[in-house]
PDB file of C-alpha atoms in Angstrom:
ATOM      1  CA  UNK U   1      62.974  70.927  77.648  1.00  0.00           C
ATOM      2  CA  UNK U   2      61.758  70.107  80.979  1.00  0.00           C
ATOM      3  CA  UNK U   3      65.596  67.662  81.556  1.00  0.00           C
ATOM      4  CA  UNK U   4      66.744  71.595  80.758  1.00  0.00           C
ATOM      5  CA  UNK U   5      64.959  73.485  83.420  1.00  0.00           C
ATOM      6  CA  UNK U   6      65.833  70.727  86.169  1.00  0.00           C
ATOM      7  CA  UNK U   7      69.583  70.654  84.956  1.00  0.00           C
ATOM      8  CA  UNK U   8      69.586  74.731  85.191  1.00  0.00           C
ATOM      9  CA  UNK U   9      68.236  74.483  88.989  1.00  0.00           C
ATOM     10  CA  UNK U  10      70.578  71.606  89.949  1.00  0.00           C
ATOM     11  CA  UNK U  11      73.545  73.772  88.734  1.00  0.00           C
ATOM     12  CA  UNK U  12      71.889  76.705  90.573  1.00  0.00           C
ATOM     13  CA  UNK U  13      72.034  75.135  94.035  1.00  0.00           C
ATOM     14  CA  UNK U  14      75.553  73.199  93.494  1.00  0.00           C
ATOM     15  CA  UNK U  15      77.182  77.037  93.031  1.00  0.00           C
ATOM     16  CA  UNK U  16      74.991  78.721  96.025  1.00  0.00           C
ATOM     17  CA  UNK U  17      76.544  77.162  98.986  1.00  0.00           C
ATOM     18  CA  UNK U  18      80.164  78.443  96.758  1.00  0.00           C
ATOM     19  CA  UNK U  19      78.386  82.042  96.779  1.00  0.00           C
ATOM     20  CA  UNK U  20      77.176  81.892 100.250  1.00  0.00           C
ATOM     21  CA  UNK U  21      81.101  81.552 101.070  1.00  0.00           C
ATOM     22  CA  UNK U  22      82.568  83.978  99.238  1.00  0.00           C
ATOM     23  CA  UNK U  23      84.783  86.062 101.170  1.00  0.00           C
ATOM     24  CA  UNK U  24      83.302  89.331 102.718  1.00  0.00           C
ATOM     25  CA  UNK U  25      84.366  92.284 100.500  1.00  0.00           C
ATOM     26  CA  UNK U  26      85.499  96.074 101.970  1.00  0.00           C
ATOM     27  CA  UNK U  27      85.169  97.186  98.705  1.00  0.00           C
ATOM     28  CA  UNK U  28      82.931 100.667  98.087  1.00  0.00           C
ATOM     29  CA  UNK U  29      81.482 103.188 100.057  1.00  0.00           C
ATOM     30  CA  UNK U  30      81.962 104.250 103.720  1.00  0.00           C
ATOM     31  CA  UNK U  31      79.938 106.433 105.876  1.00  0.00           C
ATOM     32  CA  UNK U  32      82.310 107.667 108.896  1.00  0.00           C
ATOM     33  CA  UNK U  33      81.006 106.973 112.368  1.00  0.00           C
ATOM     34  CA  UNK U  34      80.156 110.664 113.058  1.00  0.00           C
ATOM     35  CA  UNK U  35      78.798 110.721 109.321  1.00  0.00           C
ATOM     36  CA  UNK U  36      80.960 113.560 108.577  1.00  0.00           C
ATOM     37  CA  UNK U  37      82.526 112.267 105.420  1.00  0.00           C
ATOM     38  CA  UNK U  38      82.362 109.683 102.759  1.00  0.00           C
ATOM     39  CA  UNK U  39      85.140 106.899 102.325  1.00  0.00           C
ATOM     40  CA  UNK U  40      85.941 105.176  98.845  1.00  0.00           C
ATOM     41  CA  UNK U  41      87.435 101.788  99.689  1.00  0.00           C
ATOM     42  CA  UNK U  42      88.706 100.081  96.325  1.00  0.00           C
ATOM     43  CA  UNK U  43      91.110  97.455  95.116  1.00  0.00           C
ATOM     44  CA  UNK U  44      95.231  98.811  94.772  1.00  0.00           C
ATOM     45  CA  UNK U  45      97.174  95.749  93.176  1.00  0.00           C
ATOM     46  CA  UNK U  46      96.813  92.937  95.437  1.00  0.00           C
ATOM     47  CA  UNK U  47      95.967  95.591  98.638  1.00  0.00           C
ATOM     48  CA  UNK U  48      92.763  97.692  99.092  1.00  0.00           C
ATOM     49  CA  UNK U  49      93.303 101.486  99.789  1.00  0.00           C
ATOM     50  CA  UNK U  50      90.791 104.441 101.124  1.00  0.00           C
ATOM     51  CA  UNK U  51      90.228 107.653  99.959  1.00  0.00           C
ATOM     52  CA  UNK U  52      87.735 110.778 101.145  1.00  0.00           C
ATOM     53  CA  UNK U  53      85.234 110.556  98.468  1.00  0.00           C
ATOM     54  CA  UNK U  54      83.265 113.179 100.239  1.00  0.00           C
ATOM     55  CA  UNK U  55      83.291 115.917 103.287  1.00  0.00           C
ATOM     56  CA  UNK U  56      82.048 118.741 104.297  1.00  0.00           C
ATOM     57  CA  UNK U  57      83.076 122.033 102.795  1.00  0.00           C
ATOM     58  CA  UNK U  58      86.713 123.371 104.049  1.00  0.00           C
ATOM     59  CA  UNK U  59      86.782 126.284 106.198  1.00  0.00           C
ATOM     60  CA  UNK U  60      88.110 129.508 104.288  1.00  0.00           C
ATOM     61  CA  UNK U  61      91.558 129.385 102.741  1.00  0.00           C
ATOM     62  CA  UNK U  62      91.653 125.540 104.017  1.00  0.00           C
ATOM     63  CA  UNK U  63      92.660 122.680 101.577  1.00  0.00           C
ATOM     64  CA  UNK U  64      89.579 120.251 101.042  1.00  0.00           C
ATOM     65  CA  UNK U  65      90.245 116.664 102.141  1.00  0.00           C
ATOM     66  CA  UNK U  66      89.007 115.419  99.420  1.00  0.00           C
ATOM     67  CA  UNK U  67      90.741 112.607  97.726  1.00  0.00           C
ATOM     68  CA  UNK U  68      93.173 112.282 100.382  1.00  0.00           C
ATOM     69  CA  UNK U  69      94.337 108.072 100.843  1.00  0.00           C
ATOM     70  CA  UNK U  70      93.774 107.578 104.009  1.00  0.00           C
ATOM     71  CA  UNK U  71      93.910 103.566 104.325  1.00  0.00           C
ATOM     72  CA  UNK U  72      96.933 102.901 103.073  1.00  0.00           C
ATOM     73  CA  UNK U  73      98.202  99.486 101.316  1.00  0.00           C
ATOM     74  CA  UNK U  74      95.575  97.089 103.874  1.00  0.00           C
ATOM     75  CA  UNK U  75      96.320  93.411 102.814  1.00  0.00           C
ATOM     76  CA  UNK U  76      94.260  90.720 103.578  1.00  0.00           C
ATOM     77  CA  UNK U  77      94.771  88.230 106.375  1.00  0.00           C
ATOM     78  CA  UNK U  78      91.658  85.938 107.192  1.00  0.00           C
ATOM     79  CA  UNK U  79      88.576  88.399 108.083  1.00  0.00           C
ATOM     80  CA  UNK U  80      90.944  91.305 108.656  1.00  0.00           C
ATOM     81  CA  UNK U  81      92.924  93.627 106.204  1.00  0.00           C
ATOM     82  CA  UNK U  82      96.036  95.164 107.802  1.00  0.00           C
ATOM     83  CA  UNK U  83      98.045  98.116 106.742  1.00  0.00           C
ATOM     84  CA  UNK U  84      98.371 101.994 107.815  1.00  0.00           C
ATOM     85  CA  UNK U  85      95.954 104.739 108.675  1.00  0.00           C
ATOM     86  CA  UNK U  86      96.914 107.881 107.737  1.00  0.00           C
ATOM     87  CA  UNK U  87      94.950 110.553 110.291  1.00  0.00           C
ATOM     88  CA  UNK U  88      93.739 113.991 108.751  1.00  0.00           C
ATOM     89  CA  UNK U  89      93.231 115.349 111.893  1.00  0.00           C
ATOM     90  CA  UNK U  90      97.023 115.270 113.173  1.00  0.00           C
ATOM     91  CA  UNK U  91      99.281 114.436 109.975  1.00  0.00           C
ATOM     92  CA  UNK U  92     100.645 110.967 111.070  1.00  0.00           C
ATOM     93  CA  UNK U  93     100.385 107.382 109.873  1.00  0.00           C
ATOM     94  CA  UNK U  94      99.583 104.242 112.178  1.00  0.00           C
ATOM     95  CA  UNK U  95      99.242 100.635 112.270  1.00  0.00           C
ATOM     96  CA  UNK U  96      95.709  99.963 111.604  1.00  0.00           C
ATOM     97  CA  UNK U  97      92.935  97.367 110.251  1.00  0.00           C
ATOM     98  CA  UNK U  98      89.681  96.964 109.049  1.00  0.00           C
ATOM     99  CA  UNK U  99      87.311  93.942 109.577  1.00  0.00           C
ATOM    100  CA  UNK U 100      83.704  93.546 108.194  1.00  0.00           C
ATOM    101  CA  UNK U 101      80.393  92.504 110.160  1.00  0.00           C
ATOM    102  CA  UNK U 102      77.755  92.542 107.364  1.00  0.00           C
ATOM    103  CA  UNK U 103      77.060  96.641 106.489  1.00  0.00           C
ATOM    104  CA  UNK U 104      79.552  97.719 108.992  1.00  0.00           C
ATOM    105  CA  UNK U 105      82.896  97.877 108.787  1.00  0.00           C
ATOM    106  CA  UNK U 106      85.215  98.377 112.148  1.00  0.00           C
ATOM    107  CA  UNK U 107      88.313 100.514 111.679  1.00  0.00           C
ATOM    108  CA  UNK U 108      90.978 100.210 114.129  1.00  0.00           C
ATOM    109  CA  UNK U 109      94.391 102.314 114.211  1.00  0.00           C
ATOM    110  CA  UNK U 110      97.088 101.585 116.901  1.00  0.00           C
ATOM    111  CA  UNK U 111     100.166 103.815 118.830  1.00  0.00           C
ATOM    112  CA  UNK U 112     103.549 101.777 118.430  1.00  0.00           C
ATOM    113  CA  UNK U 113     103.432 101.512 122.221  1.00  0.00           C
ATOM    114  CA  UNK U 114      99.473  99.132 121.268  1.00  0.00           C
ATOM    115  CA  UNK U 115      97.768 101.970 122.447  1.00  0.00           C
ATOM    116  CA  UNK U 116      94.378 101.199 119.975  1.00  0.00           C
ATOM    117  CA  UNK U 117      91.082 103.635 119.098  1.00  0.00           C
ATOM    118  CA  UNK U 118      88.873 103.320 116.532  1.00  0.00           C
ATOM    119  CA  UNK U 119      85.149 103.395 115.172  1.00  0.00           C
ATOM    120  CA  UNK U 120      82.213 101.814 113.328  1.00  0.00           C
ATOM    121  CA  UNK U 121      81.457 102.673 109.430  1.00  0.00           C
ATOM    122  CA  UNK U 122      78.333 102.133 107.671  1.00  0.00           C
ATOM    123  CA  UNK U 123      78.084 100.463 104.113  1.00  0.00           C
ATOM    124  CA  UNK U 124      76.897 103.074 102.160  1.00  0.00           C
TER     125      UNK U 124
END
């Protein structure tokens, strides 16, 4: 029994340095940086894709946001997943990318001309 317990923790610390370098993972839930709304990152085929998973209420005869894709077809390259933004706030579609740093996640969209804004999301 006791060649059992020591083969169980030698296997245990030959996979953690494999776990320790797993890739980081976008996967889940998004708080925007002005906390406004609620982004649901998740897998779409080999590509990850965001949708609003929650927002505030809509204004009177205004369509709720809700469920709209907004990160659109992001593929992974290294640390960083590129693709297209799509921007609720003005109707159009840009280059953009998302990289990871622990619970945060930076989201960056770019202007053809490299013009390039974004902001900070917290891991829900």
């Amino acid at each position: 029994m006791k060649i059992l317990v020591v083969a169980a923790v030698a296997c245990g610390f030959s996979l953690a340095p494999a776990a320790a370098q797993a890739p980081a993972n976008p996967l889940g839930l998004w708080r925007v940086a002005d906390g406004s709304a609620i982004i649901r990152i998740k897998a779409c085929g080999k590509a990850v894709c965001g949708y609003v998973a929650a927002a505030p209420a809509p204004a009177a005869g205004a369509k709720s946001v809700v469920g709209t894709k907004i990160l659109l077809g992001l593929r992974q390259e290294g640390e960083i997943w590129r693709g297209a933004i799509f921007n609720i706030d003005d109707g159009k579609t840009y280059h953009g990318e998302i990289s990871l740093n622990g619970d945060r996640l930076k989201v960056k969209g770019c202007l053809p001309n490299g013009f390039c804004g974004g902001e900070t999301w917290r891991r829900e």
